[in-house]
PDB file of C-alpha atoms in Angstrom:
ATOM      1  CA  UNK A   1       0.000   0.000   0.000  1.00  0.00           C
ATOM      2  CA  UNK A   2       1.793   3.018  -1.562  1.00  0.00           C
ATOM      3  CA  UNK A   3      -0.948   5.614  -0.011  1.00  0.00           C
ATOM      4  CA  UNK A   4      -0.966   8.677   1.563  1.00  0.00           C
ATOM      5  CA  UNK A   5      -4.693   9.626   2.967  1.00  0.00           C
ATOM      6  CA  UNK A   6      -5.886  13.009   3.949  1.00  0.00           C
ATOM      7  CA  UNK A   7      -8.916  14.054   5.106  1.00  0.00           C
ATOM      8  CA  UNK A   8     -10.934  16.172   4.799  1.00  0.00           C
ATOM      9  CA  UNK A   9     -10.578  16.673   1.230  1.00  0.00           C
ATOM     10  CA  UNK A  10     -12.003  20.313   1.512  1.00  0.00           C
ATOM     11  CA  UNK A  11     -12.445  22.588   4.438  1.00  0.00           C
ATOM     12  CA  UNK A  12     -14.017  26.004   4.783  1.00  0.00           C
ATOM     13  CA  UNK A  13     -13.864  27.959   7.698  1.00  0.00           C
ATOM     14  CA  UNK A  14     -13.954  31.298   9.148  1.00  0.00           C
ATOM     15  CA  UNK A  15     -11.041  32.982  10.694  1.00  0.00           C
ATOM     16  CA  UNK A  16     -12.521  32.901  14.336  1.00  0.00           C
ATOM     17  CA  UNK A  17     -12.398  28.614  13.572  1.00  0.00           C
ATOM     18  CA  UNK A  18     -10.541  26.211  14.923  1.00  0.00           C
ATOM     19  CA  UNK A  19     -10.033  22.854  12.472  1.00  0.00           C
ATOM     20  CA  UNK A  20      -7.585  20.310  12.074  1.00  0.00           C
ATOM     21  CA  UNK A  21      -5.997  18.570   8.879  1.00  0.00           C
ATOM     22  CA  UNK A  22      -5.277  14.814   9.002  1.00  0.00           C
ATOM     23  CA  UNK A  23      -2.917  12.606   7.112  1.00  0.00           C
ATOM     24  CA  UNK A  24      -2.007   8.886   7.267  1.00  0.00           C
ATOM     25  CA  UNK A  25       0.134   6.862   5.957  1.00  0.00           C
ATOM     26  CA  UNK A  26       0.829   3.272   6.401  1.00  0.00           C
ATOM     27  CA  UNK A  27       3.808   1.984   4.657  1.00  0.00           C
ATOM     28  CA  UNK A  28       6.474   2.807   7.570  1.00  0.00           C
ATOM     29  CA  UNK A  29       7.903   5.799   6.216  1.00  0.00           C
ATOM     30  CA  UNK A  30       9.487   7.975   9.615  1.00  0.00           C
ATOM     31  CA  UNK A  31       9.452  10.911   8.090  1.00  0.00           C
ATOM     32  CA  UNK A  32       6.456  13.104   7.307  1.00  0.00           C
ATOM     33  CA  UNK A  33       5.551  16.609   5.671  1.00  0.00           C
ATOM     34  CA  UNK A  34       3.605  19.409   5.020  1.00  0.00           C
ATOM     35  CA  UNK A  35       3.144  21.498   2.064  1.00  0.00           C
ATOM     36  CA  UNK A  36       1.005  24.458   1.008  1.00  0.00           C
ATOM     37  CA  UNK A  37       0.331  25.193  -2.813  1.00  0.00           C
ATOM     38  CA  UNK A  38      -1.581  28.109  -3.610  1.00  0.00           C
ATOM     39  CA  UNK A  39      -3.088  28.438  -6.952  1.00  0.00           C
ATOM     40  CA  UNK A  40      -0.874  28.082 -10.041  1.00  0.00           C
ATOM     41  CA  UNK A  41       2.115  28.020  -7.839  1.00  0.00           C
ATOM     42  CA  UNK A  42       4.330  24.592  -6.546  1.00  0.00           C
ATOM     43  CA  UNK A  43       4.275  23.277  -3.440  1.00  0.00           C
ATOM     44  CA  UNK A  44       5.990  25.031  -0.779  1.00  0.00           C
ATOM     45  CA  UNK A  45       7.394  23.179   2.362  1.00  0.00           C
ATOM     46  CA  UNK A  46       5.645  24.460   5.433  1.00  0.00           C
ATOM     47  CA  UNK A  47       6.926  21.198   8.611  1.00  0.00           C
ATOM     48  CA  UNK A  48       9.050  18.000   8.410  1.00  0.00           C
ATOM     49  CA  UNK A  49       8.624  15.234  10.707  1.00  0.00           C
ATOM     50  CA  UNK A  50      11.900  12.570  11.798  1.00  0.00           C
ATOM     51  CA  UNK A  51      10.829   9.997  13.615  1.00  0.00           C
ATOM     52  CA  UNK A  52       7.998  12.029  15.547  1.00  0.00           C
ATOM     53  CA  UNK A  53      10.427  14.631  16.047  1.00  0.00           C
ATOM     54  CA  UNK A  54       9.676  18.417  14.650  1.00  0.00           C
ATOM     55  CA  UNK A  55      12.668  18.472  12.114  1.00  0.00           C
ATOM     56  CA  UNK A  56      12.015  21.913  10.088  1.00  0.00           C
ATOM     57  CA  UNK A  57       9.893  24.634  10.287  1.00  0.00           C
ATOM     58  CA  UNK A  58       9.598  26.513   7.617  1.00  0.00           C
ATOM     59  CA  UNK A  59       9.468  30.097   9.696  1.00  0.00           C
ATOM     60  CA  UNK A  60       5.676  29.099   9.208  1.00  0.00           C
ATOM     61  CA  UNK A  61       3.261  31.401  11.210  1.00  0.00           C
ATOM     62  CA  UNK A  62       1.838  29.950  14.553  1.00  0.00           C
ATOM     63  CA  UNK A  63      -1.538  29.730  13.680  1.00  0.00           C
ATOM     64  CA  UNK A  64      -0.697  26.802  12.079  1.00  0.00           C
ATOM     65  CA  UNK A  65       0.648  24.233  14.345  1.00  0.00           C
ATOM     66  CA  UNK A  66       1.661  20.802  13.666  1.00  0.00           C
ATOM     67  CA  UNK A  67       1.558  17.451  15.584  1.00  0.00           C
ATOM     68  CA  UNK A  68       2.834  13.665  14.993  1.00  0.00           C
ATOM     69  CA  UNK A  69       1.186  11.692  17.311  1.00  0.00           C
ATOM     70  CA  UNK A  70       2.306   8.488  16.180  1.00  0.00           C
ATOM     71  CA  UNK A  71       4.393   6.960  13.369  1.00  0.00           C
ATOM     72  CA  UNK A  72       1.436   6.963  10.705  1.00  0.00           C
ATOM     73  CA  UNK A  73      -0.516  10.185  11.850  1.00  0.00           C
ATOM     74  CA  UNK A  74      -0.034  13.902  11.047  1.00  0.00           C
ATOM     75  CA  UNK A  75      -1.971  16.543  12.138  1.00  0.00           C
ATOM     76  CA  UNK A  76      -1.912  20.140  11.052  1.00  0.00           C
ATOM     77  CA  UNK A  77      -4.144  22.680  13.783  1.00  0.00           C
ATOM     78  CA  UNK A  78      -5.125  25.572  12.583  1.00  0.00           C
ATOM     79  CA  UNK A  79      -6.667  28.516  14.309  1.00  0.00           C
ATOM     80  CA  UNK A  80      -7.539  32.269  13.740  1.00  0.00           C
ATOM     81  CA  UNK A  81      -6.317  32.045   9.832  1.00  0.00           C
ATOM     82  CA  UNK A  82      -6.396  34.150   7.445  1.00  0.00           C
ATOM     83  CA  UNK A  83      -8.164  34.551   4.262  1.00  0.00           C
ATOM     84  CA  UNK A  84      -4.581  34.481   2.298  1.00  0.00           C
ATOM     85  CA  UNK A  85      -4.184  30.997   4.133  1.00  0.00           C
ATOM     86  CA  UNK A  86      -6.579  29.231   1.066  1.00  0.00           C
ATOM     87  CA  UNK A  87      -4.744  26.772  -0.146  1.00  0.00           C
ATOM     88  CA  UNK A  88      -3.662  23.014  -0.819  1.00  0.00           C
ATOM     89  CA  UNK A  89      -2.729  21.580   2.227  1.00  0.00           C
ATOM     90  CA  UNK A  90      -0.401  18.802   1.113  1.00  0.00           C
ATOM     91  CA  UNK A  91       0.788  15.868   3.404  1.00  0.00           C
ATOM     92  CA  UNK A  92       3.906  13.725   2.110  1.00  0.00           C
ATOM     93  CA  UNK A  93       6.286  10.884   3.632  1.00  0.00           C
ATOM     94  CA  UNK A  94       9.322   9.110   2.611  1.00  0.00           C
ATOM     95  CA  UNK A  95      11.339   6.513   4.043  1.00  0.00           C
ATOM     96  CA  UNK A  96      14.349   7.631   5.836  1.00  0.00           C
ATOM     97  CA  UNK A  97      17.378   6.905   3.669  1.00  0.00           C
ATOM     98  CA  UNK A  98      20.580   8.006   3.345  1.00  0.00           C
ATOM     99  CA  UNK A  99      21.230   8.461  -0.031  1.00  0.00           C
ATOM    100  CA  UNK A 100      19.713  10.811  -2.603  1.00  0.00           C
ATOM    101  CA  UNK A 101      17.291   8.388  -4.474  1.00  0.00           C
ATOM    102  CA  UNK A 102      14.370   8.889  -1.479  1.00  0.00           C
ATOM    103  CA  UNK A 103      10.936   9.686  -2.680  1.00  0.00           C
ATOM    104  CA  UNK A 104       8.281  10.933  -1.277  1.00  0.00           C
ATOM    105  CA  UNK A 105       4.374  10.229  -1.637  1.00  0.00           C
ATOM    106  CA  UNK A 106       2.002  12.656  -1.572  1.00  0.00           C
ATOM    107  CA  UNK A 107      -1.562  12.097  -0.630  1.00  0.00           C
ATOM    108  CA  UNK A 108      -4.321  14.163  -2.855  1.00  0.00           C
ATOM    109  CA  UNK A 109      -4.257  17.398  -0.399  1.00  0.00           C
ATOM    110  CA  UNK A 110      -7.290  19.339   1.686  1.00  0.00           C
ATOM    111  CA  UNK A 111      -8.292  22.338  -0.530  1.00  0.00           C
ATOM    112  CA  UNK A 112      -8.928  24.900   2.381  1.00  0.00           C
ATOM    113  CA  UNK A 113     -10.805  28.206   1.862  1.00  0.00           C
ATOM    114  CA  UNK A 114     -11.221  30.913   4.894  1.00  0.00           C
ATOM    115  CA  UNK A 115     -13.469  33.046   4.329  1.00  0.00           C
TER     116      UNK A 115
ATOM    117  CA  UNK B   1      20.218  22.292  -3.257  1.00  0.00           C
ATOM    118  CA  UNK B   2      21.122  23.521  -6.804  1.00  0.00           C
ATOM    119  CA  UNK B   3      18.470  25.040  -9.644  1.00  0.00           C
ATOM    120  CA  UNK B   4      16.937  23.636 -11.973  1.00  0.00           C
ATOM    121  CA  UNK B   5      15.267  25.323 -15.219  1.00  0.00           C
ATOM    122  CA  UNK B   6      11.966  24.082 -17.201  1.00  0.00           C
ATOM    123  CA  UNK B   7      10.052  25.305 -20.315  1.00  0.00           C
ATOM    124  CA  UNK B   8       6.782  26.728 -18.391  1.00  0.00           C
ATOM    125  CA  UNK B   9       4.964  25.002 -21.143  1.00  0.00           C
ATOM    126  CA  UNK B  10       5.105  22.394 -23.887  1.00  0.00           C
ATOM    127  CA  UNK B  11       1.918  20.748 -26.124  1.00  0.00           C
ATOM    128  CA  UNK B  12       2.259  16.745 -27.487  1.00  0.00           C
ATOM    129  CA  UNK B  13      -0.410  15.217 -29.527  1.00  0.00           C
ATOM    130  CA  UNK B  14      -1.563  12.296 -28.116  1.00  0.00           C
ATOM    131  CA  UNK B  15       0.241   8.878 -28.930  1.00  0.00           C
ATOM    132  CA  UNK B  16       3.569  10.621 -29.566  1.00  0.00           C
ATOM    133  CA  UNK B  17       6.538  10.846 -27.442  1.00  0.00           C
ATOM    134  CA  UNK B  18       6.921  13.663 -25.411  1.00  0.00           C
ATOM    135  CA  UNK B  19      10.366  14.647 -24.605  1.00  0.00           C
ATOM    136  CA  UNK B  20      10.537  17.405 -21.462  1.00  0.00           C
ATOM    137  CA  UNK B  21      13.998  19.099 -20.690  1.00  0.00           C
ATOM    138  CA  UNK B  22      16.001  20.172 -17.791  1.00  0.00           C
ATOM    139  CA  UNK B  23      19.085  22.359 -17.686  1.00  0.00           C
ATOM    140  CA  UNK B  24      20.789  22.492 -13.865  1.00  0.00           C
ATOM    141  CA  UNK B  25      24.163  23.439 -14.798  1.00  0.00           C
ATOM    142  CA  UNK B  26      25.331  24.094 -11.048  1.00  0.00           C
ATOM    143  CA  UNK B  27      24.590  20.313 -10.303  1.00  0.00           C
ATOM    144  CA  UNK B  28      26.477  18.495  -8.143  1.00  0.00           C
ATOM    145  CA  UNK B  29      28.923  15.265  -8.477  1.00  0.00           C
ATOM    146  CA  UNK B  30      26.590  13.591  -5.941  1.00  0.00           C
ATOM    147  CA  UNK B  31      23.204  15.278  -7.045  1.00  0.00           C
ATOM    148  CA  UNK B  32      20.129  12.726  -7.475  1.00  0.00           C
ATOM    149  CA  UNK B  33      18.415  14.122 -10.349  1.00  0.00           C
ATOM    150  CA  UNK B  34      14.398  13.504  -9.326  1.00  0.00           C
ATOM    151  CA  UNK B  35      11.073  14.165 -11.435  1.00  0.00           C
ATOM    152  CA  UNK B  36       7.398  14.133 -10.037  1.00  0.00           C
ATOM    153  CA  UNK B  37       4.529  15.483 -11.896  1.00  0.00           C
ATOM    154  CA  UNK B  38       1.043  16.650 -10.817  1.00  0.00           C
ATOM    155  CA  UNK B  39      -2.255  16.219 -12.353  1.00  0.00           C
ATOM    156  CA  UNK B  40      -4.971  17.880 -11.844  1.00  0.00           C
ATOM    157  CA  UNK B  41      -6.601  18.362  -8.607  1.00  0.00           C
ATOM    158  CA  UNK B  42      -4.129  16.112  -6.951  1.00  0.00           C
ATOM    159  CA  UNK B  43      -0.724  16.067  -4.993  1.00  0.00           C
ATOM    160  CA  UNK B  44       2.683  15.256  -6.681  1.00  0.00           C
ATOM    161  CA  UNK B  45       3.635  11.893  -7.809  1.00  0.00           C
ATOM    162  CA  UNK B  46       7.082  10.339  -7.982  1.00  0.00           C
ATOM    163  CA  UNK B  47       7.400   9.323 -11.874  1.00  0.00           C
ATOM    164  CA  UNK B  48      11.554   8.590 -11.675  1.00  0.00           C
ATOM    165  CA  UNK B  49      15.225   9.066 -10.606  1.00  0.00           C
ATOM    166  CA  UNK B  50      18.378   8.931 -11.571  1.00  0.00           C
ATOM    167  CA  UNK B  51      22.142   9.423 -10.721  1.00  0.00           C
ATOM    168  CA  UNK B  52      24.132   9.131 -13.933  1.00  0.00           C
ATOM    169  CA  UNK B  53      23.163   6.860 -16.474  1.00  0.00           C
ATOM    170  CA  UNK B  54      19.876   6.597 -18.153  1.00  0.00           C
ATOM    171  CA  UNK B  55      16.754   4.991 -16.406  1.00  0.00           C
ATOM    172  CA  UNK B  56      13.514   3.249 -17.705  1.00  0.00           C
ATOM    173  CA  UNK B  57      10.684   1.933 -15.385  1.00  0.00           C
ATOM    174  CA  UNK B  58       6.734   1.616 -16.303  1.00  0.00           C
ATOM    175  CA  UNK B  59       5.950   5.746 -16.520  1.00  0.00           C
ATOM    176  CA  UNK B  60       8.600   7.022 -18.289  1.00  0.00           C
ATOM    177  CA  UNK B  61      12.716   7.205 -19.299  1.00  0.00           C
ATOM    178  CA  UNK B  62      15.194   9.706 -18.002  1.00  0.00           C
ATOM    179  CA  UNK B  63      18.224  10.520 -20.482  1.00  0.00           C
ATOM    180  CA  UNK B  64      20.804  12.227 -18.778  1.00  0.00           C
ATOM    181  CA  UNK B  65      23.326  14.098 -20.380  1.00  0.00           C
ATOM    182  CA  UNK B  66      27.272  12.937 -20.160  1.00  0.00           C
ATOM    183  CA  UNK B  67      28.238  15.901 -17.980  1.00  0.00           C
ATOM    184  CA  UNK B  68      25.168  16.088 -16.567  1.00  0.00           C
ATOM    185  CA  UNK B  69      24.020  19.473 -16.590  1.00  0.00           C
ATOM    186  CA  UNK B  70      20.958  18.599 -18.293  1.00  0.00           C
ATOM    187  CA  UNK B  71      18.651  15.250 -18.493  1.00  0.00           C
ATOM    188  CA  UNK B  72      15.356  14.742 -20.437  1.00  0.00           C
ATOM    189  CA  UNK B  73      12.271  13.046 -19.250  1.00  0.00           C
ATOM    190  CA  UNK B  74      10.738  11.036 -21.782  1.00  0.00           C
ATOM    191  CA  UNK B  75       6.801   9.735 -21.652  1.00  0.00           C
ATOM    192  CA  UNK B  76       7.383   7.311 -24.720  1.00  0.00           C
ATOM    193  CA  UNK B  77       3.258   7.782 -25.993  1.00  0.00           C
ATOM    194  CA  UNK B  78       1.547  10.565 -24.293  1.00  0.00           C
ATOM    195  CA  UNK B  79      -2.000  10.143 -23.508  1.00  0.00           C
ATOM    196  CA  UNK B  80      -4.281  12.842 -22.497  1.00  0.00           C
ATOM    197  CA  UNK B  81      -3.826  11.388 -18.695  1.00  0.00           C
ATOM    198  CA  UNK B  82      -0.412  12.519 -18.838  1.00  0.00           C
ATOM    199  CA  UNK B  83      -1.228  16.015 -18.867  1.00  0.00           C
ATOM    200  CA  UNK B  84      -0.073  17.834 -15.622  1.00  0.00           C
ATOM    201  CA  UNK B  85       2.912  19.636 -14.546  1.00  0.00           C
ATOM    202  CA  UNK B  86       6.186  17.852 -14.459  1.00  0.00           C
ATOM    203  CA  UNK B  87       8.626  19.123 -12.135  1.00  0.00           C
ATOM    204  CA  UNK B  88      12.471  18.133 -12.212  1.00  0.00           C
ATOM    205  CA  UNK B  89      14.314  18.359  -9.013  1.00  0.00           C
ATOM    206  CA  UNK B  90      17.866  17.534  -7.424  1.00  0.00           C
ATOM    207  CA  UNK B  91      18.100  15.781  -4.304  1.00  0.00           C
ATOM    208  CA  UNK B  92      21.702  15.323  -2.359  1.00  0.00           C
ATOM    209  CA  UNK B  93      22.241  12.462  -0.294  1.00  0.00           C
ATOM    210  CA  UNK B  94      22.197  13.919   3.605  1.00  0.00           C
ATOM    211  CA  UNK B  95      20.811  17.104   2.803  1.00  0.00           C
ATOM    212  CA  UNK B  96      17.680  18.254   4.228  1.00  0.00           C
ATOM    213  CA  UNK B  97      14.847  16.046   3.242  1.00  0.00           C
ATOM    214  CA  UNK B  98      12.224  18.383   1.867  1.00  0.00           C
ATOM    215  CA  UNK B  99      11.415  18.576  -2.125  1.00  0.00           C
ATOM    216  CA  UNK B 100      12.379  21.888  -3.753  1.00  0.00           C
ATOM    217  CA  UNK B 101       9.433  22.425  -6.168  1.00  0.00           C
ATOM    218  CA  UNK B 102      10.812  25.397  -8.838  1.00  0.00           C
ATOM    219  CA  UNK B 103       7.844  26.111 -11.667  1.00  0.00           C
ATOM    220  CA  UNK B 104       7.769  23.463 -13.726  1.00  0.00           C
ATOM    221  CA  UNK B 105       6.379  22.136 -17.234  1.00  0.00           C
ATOM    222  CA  UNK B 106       2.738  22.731 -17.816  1.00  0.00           C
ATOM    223  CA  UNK B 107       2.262  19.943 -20.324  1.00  0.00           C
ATOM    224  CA  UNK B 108      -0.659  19.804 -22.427  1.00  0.00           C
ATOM    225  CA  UNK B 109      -1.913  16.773 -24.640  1.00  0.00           C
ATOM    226  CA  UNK B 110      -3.614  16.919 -27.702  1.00  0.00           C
ATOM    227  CA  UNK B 111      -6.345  14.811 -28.605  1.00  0.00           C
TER     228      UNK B 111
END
């Protein structure tokens, strides 16, 4: 099983809200990530996950706050957003290798619009 | 990790091979030279890799030059499922983990 899930696949909320993004992935992968693509744009790294462990943050704002509460679960809080914060949410693991050939799978994203 | 430049666009009729270029002149001796694409309305997919010598697996080939400052993805008969964005990215072995998205080939299939 080569999948990445996320739910929901869209989410709209107010900027007063408070919702969370989930992602799951089941192939054993230790390392995890989050991405935001705004329209017409590429993906854009916003968190990376090591073995549970906050690795990089991307100098991302704090009303987005990430969690990894176990090897195949990522969460991504958010809270008091803005309406520039619409965008695909995208969630992403890889196995941790050494070399250069790692790979990542994406799952399909959460299109999120805050209105 | 180093740059990498793409054609924003490029058109292929359907059936016919579709040949999408790279330059990334600054690349590395140890550089992993990666490409993903993205449909529609989904997230990126991993289509192949390659260090130095040419690779072939069920999606696609990737020719890379002999000095390596440029390598070609090849989709050997497009189909109109093929059309998405290709993106062609370097990845060095112990550097941080993330993918480094730059623009990327909008590539559009002809019926």
């Amino acid at each position: 099983d080569t999948e990445v899930t996320q739910t929901p696949k869209h989410l709209v909320m107010g900027m007063t809200n408070k919702k969370s993004l989930k992602c799951e992935q089941h192939m054993g992968h230790r390392a995890m990530y989050w991405y935001k693509q705004k329209a017409k744009k590429p993906p854009e790294l916003m968190f990376v996950y090591s073995y549970e462990k906050l690795s990089i943050n991307e100098s991302v704002p704090s009303r987005f706050s990430p969690e990894c509460p176990n090897s195949s679960l990522l969460n991504l809080h958010l809270h008091a957003l803005q309406p520039e914060d619409s965008a695909l949410y995208l969630c992403a693991s890889s196995a941790l290798t050494s070399g250069g050939g790692e790979t990542q799978y994406f799952g399909p994203g959460t299109r999120l619009l805050v209105l | 990790d180093a740059k990498t430049t793409q054609p924003n666009s490029m058109e292929s009729n359907e059936e016919e091979p579709v040949h999408l270029p790279c330059n990334h002149s600054t690349i590395s001796g140890t550089d992993y030279i990666h490409w993903y694409r993205q449909l529609p309305s989904q997230g990126p997919e991993y289509v192949i890799h390659g260090l130095t010598s040419n690779v072939n697996n069920r999606m696609a080939s990737l020719a890379i030059a002999e000095d390596r400052k440029s390598s070609t993805l090849i989709l050997h008969r497009a189909t109109l499922r093929d059309a998405a964005v290709y993106y062609c990215i370097l990845r060095r072995p112990g550097s941080a983990r993330q993918l480094t998205f730059g623009s990327g080939t909008q590539l559009t299939v002809l019926p």
